[in-house]
Tab-separated table of C-alpha atoms in Angstrom:
chain	number	residue	atom	x	y	z
I	1	UNK	CA	-104.225	-133.462	-122.160
I	2	UNK	CA	-101.020	-135.449	-122.193
I	3	UNK	CA	-97.595	-133.968	-121.622
I	4	UNK	CA	-94.225	-135.595	-122.332
I	5	UNK	CA	-91.039	-134.245	-120.751
I	6	UNK	CA	-87.413	-134.971	-121.684
I	7	UNK	CA	-85.182	-133.420	-119.093
I	8	UNK	CA	-81.888	-133.858	-120.965
I	9	UNK	CA	-81.506	-131.423	-123.860
I	10	UNK	CA	-78.141	-132.815	-124.808
I	11	UNK	CA	-76.137	-135.884	-123.990
I	12	UNK	CA	-72.937	-137.423	-125.208
I	13	UNK	CA	-71.469	-140.905	-125.013
I	14	UNK	CA	-68.323	-142.596	-126.165
I	15	UNK	CA	-68.633	-145.105	-128.988
I	16	UNK	CA	-69.347	-148.646	-127.732
I	17	UNK	CA	-70.566	-147.334	-124.374
I	18	UNK	CA	-74.108	-147.372	-122.977
I	19	UNK	CA	-76.335	-144.313	-122.559
I	20	UNK	CA	-79.775	-143.800	-121.084
I	21	UNK	CA	-82.180	-141.109	-122.193
I	22	UNK	CA	-84.926	-140.042	-119.829
I	23	UNK	CA	-88.597	-139.433	-120.477
I	24	UNK	CA	-91.515	-138.788	-118.175
I	25	UNK	CA	-95.144	-138.289	-119.135
I	26	UNK	CA	-98.455	-137.348	-117.646
I	27	UNK	CA	-101.799	-138.843	-118.611
I	28	UNK	CA	-105.063	-139.964	-117.158
I	29	UNK	CA	-105.451	-142.769	-119.672
I	30	UNK	CA	-105.025	-146.296	-118.481
I	31	UNK	CA	-103.944	-147.726	-121.801
I	32	UNK	CA	-101.706	-145.968	-124.253
I	33	UNK	CA	-98.553	-146.304	-126.374
I	34	UNK	CA	-95.121	-144.848	-125.853
I	35	UNK	CA	-92.484	-144.413	-128.505
I	36	UNK	CA	-88.928	-143.347	-129.002
I	37	UNK	CA	-88.225	-141.780	-132.376
I	38	UNK	CA	-84.840	-140.870	-133.826
I	39	UNK	CA	-84.405	-137.858	-136.035
I	40	UNK	CA	-80.997	-137.843	-137.770
I	41	UNK	CA	-79.675	-134.726	-139.661
I	42	UNK	CA	-81.843	-135.750	-142.634
I	43	UNK	CA	-84.844	-134.996	-140.378
I	44	UNK	CA	-86.610	-138.196	-141.404
I	45	UNK	CA	-88.402	-139.523	-138.260
I	46	UNK	CA	-87.405	-143.138	-137.533
I	47	UNK	CA	-89.237	-145.312	-135.052
I	48	UNK	CA	-86.718	-146.805	-132.609
I	49	UNK	CA	-88.972	-148.663	-130.241
I	50	UNK	CA	-92.577	-148.904	-129.055
I	51	UNK	CA	-94.141	-149.892	-125.765
I	52	UNK	CA	-97.766	-150.691	-125.133
I	53	UNK	CA	-98.805	-149.618	-121.577
I	54	UNK	CA	-100.725	-152.756	-120.807
I	55	UNK	CA	-97.626	-154.885	-121.419
I	56	UNK	CA	-95.462	-155.139	-118.335
I	57	UNK	CA	-92.509	-156.533	-120.175
I	58	UNK	CA	-90.080	-153.863	-121.359
I	59	UNK	CA	-89.672	-153.633	-125.083
I	60	UNK	CA	-86.329	-154.364	-126.729
I	61	UNK	CA	-85.026	-153.916	-130.282
I	62	UNK	CA	-81.456	-155.099	-130.725
I	63	UNK	CA	-79.228	-152.545	-128.947
I	64	UNK	CA	-82.267	-150.454	-127.849
I	65	UNK	CA	-84.337	-151.224	-124.787
I	66	UNK	CA	-86.687	-149.284	-122.591
I	67	UNK	CA	-87.332	-149.151	-118.857
I	68	UNK	CA	-91.087	-148.593	-118.580
I	69	UNK	CA	-92.292	-147.692	-115.133
I	70	UNK	CA	-96.026	-147.178	-115.452
I	71	UNK	CA	-96.728	-146.126	-111.901
I	72	UNK	CA	-93.959	-143.537	-112.067
I	73	UNK	CA	-94.923	-142.538	-115.621
I	74	UNK	CA	-91.353	-142.974	-116.676
I	75	UNK	CA	-90.114	-144.348	-120.046
I	76	UNK	CA	-86.334	-144.304	-120.488
I	77	UNK	CA	-84.384	-145.480	-123.530
I	78	UNK	CA	-81.134	-147.425	-123.111
I	79	UNK	CA	-78.782	-147.601	-126.069
I	80	UNK	CA	-76.116	-150.261	-125.718
I	81	UNK	CA	-72.915	-150.478	-127.662
I	82	UNK	CA	-73.396	-146.944	-129.038
I	83	UNK	CA	-72.488	-146.375	-132.617
I	84	UNK	CA	-71.543	-143.228	-134.510
I	85	UNK	CA	-74.768	-143.593	-136.489
I	86	UNK	CA	-76.765	-143.238	-133.328
I	87	UNK	CA	-75.923	-139.533	-133.310
I	88	UNK	CA	-79.293	-137.809	-133.691
I	89	UNK	CA	-82.157	-136.087	-131.951
I	90	UNK	CA	-84.279	-138.539	-129.937
I	91	UNK	CA	-87.934	-137.795	-129.176
I	92	UNK	CA	-90.092	-139.574	-126.677
I	93	UNK	CA	-93.764	-139.609	-127.743
I	94	UNK	CA	-97.174	-140.595	-126.377
I	95	UNK	CA	-100.223	-141.806	-128.166
I	96	UNK	CA	-103.604	-143.012	-127.061
I	97	UNK	CA	-103.331	-145.723	-129.639
I	98	UNK	CA	-100.677	-146.756	-132.093
I	99	UNK	CA	-102.219	-145.081	-135.139
I	100	UNK	CA	-103.247	-141.904	-133.421
I	101	UNK	CA	-101.718	-138.453	-133.122
I	102	UNK	CA	-98.471	-138.174	-131.185
I	103	UNK	CA	-97.522	-135.862	-128.414
I	104	UNK	CA	-93.775	-135.368	-128.430
I	105	UNK	CA	-91.284	-134.457	-125.720
I	106	UNK	CA	-88.796	-131.669	-126.265
I	107	UNK	CA	-86.094	-133.990	-127.543
I	108	UNK	CA	-82.617	-135.007	-126.501
I	109	UNK	CA	-79.669	-134.365	-128.792
I	110	UNK	CA	-77.346	-137.354	-128.547
I	111	UNK	CA	-73.722	-137.169	-129.754
I	112	UNK	CA	-71.749	-140.374	-130.013
I	113	UNK	CA	-68.042	-139.618	-129.887
I	114	UNK	CA	-65.396	-141.815	-131.447
H	1	UNK	CA	-92.203	-150.777	-144.594
H	2	UNK	CA	-94.920	-148.349	-145.720
H	3	UNK	CA	-93.810	-145.170	-147.498
H	4	UNK	CA	-95.119	-141.621	-147.100
H	5	UNK	CA	-93.839	-138.950	-149.478
H	6	UNK	CA	-93.977	-135.159	-149.280
H	7	UNK	CA	-93.670	-132.669	-152.031
H	8	UNK	CA	-91.866	-130.329	-152.281
H	9	UNK	CA	-89.000	-131.227	-149.956
H	10	UNK	CA	-88.182	-127.526	-149.670
H	11	UNK	CA	-89.746	-124.290	-150.884
H	12	UNK	CA	-88.839	-120.648	-150.678
H	13	UNK	CA	-91.577	-118.073	-151.258
H	14	UNK	CA	-92.194	-114.369	-150.862
H	15	UNK	CA	-94.237	-113.031	-148.050
H	16	UNK	CA	-97.915	-112.871	-148.883
H	17	UNK	CA	-97.972	-115.742	-151.314
H	18	UNK	CA	-99.493	-119.191	-150.756
H	19	UNK	CA	-97.720	-122.492	-150.693
H	20	UNK	CA	-99.157	-125.980	-151.097
H	21	UNK	CA	-97.476	-129.022	-149.513
H	22	UNK	CA	-98.552	-132.489	-150.548
H	23	UNK	CA	-98.457	-135.639	-148.381
H	24	UNK	CA	-98.995	-138.988	-150.121
H	25	UNK	CA	-99.163	-142.556	-148.825
H	26	UNK	CA	-97.530	-144.473	-151.604
H	27	UNK	CA	-98.416	-148.074	-150.872
H	28	UNK	CA	-101.334	-147.960	-148.479
H	29	UNK	CA	-104.541	-146.103	-147.892
H	30	UNK	CA	-104.832	-143.531	-145.088
H	31	UNK	CA	-108.165	-142.174	-144.000
H	32	UNK	CA	-106.359	-139.995	-141.500
H	33	UNK	CA	-103.176	-138.032	-141.823
H	34	UNK	CA	-101.473	-135.742	-139.290
H	35	UNK	CA	-99.590	-132.492	-139.928
H	36	UNK	CA	-96.844	-131.439	-137.602
H	37	UNK	CA	-94.703	-128.325	-137.502
H	38	UNK	CA	-91.203	-128.286	-136.253
H	39	UNK	CA	-89.356	-125.016	-135.614
H	40	UNK	CA	-85.539	-125.011	-135.605
H	41	UNK	CA	-84.086	-126.960	-132.664
H	42	UNK	CA	-87.507	-127.630	-131.327
H	43	UNK	CA	-89.895	-130.563	-131.092
H	44	UNK	CA	-92.744	-131.568	-133.357
H	45	UNK	CA	-96.067	-129.966	-132.603
H	46	UNK	CA	-99.320	-131.317	-133.988
H	47	UNK	CA	-101.088	-128.742	-136.157
H	48	UNK	CA	-104.119	-130.661	-137.353
H	49	UNK	CA	-105.667	-133.998	-138.274
H	50	UNK	CA	-106.648	-134.468	-141.842
H	51	UNK	CA	-109.650	-136.664	-142.465
H	52	UNK	CA	-110.557	-138.126	-145.793
H	53	UNK	CA	-114.024	-136.936	-146.838
H	54	UNK	CA	-114.567	-134.544	-143.980
H	55	UNK	CA	-113.124	-131.342	-142.392
H	56	UNK	CA	-109.771	-131.311	-140.773
H	57	UNK	CA	-109.475	-131.035	-136.962
H	58	UNK	CA	-107.220	-128.243	-135.882
H	59	UNK	CA	-105.203	-128.043	-132.670
H	60	UNK	CA	-105.779	-125.029	-130.383
H	61	UNK	CA	-103.947	-121.975	-131.555
H	62	UNK	CA	-103.675	-123.100	-135.218
H	63	UNK	CA	-105.523	-120.815	-137.646
H	64	UNK	CA	-107.633	-122.946	-139.867
H	65	UNK	CA	-108.117	-120.160	-142.362
H	66	UNK	CA	-104.347	-119.774	-142.711
H	67	UNK	CA	-103.475	-123.461	-142.843
H	68	UNK	CA	-105.908	-125.024	-145.258
H	69	UNK	CA	-106.026	-128.807	-145.208
H	70	UNK	CA	-107.661	-130.947	-147.855
H	71	UNK	CA	-107.766	-134.742	-147.781
H	72	UNK	CA	-108.835	-135.368	-151.391
H	73	UNK	CA	-108.365	-139.076	-151.507
H	74	UNK	CA	-107.264	-142.035	-149.413
H	75	UNK	CA	-103.694	-141.386	-150.445
H	76	UNK	CA	-103.360	-137.617	-150.568
H	77	UNK	CA	-103.572	-134.774	-148.050
H	78	UNK	CA	-102.490	-131.234	-148.834
H	79	UNK	CA	-101.594	-128.378	-146.513
H	80	UNK	CA	-101.806	-124.934	-148.023
H	81	UNK	CA	-100.130	-122.054	-146.129
H	82	UNK	CA	-102.071	-118.985	-147.247
H	83	UNK	CA	-100.647	-115.472	-147.214
H	84	UNK	CA	-97.355	-116.834	-145.773
H	85	UNK	CA	-95.250	-114.661	-143.540
H	86	UNK	CA	-91.627	-115.108	-142.321
H	87	UNK	CA	-92.930	-116.520	-138.974
H	88	UNK	CA	-94.484	-119.391	-140.914
H	89	UNK	CA	-91.002	-120.537	-141.878
H	90	UNK	CA	-90.666	-124.021	-140.413
H	91	UNK	CA	-90.310	-127.683	-141.175
H	92	UNK	CA	-93.653	-129.333	-141.895
H	93	UNK	CA	-94.026	-133.051	-141.488
H	94	UNK	CA	-96.958	-135.318	-142.220
H	95	UNK	CA	-97.599	-138.829	-140.881
H	96	UNK	CA	-100.175	-141.473	-141.673
H	97	UNK	CA	-101.390	-144.638	-139.986
H	98	UNK	CA	-102.326	-147.330	-142.448
H	99	UNK	CA	-106.059	-147.880	-142.525
H	100	UNK	CA	-107.249	-150.923	-140.653
H	101	UNK	CA	-103.860	-151.493	-139.067
H	102	UNK	CA	-102.992	-151.141	-135.389
H	103	UNK	CA	-99.240	-150.703	-135.682
H	104	UNK	CA	-97.553	-147.346	-135.637
H	105	UNK	CA	-97.724	-144.552	-138.170
H	106	UNK	CA	-95.398	-143.596	-140.959
H	107	UNK	CA	-93.723	-140.283	-141.381
H	108	UNK	CA	-93.065	-138.268	-144.529
H	109	UNK	CA	-89.528	-136.809	-145.040
H	110	UNK	CA	-90.777	-133.304	-144.288
H	111	UNK	CA	-90.948	-130.003	-146.181
H	112	UNK	CA	-88.755	-127.022	-145.265
H	113	UNK	CA	-90.625	-123.761	-145.888
H	114	UNK	CA	-88.734	-120.459	-145.968
H	115	UNK	CA	-90.748	-117.307	-146.317
H	116	UNK	CA	-88.741	-114.259	-147.339
């Protein structure tokens, strides 16, 4: 079974600053997918970024980027130029393939302060 | 992007009654759908995998006789909470990967269930 751990229950950052959210996971699979999802107060799950384990290059999506360390089983999310709209719960998630069930971490509540 | 809807968005019921929650893929077909439960201030936990044309697969600890899942068509899965109790109060979310596609899956907006 896979496990996903987010060690930071809450974090805050000043607007326009950079923040990094941590995530570690455990699996015996050699190929898999990792995701960061955002859940704003509306509770709609929004995909932020996705990483395929066989790709060594770290994924980036505009202000969002990941630091994927496969050997260390670490998958952190960096948010640059933080905006007030980034305030939300962020979940790290694991999947054996992109369309399969997700195992979520416990979440990190991010507050962006003006 | 693809859209998944859920109905109702919220429901309040009395203890002992049954509640049906629908999950629909609006612009794509989904042979598989997933049902998650999210308690307040907690993460999403997979309850079951809904399979079109066959029985659902339940995660360990989830009572299949209490949480009835029916995947009636390629665009509709229903979760029925039978004999609901206050401890079943939660936020229920479905997701669906588009059939034949390898990209990620799409989440419904969730249903808040409150059992009095």
